XYZ file of C-alpha atoms in Angstrom:
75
model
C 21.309 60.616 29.996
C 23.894 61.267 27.163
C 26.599 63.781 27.885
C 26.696 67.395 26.376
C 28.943 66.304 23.711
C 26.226 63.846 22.659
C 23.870 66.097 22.411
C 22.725 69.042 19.830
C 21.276 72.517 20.899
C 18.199 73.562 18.273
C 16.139 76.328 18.140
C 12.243 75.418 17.658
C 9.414 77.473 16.820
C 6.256 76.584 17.547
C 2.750 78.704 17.903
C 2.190 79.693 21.482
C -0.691 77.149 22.062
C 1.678 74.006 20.988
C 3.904 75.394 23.503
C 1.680 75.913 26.258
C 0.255 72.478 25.533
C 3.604 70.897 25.681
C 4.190 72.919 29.102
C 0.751 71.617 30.335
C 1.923 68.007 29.575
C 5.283 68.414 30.816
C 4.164 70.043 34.256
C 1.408 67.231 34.599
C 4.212 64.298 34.200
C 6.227 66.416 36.192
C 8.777 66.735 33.254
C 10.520 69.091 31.010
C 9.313 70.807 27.729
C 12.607 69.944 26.593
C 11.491 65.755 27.621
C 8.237 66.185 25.822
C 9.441 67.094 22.504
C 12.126 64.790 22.472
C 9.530 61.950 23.320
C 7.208 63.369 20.836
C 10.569 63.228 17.895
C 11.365 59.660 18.953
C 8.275 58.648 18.463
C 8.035 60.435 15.092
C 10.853 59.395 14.193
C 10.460 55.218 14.887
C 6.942 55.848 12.975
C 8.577 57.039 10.236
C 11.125 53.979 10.179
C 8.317 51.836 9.730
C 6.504 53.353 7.358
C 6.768 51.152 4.373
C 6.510 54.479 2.001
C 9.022 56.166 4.095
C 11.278 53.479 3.723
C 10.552 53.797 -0.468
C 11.196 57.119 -0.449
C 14.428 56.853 1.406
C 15.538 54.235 -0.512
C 15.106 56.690 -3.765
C 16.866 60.047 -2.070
C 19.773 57.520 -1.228
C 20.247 56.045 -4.640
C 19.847 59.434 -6.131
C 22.768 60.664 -3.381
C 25.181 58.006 -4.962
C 24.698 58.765 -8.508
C 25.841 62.130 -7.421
C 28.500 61.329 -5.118
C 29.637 59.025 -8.022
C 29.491 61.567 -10.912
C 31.466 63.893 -8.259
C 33.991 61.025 -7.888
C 34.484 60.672 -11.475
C 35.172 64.216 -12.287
């Protein structure tokens, strides 16, 4: 379980069915709301990493963050 300085407090908002769906789940698997979304954002998240079109398209936003970072460096 990482400590409360690893962590970061957000505020989510979500229709009331999503939420009561995510309470159903949680209260079946005898979890937390809080445990369901952060399962459901992992495993967003690691899709996304393998996406091969993610991947492309981060590729781009970070080569487009240098150029700026460098023209701000050469000012």
């Amino acid at each position: 379980m990482p400590t409360q300085t690893d962590t970061k407090n957000l505020t989510l908002r979500i229709d009331r069915a999503l939420a009561d769906q995510a309470r159903t789940v949680a209260d079946v698997d005898g979890s937390t709301v809080s445990d369901v979304i952060r399962d459901a954002l992992a495993e967003h998240v690691e899709r996304r990493r393998k996406d091969p079109e993610f991947q492309a398209l981060l590729r781009r936003n970070l080569e487009r963050h240098q150029e700026l970072l460098n023209m701000l460096a050469d000012s």
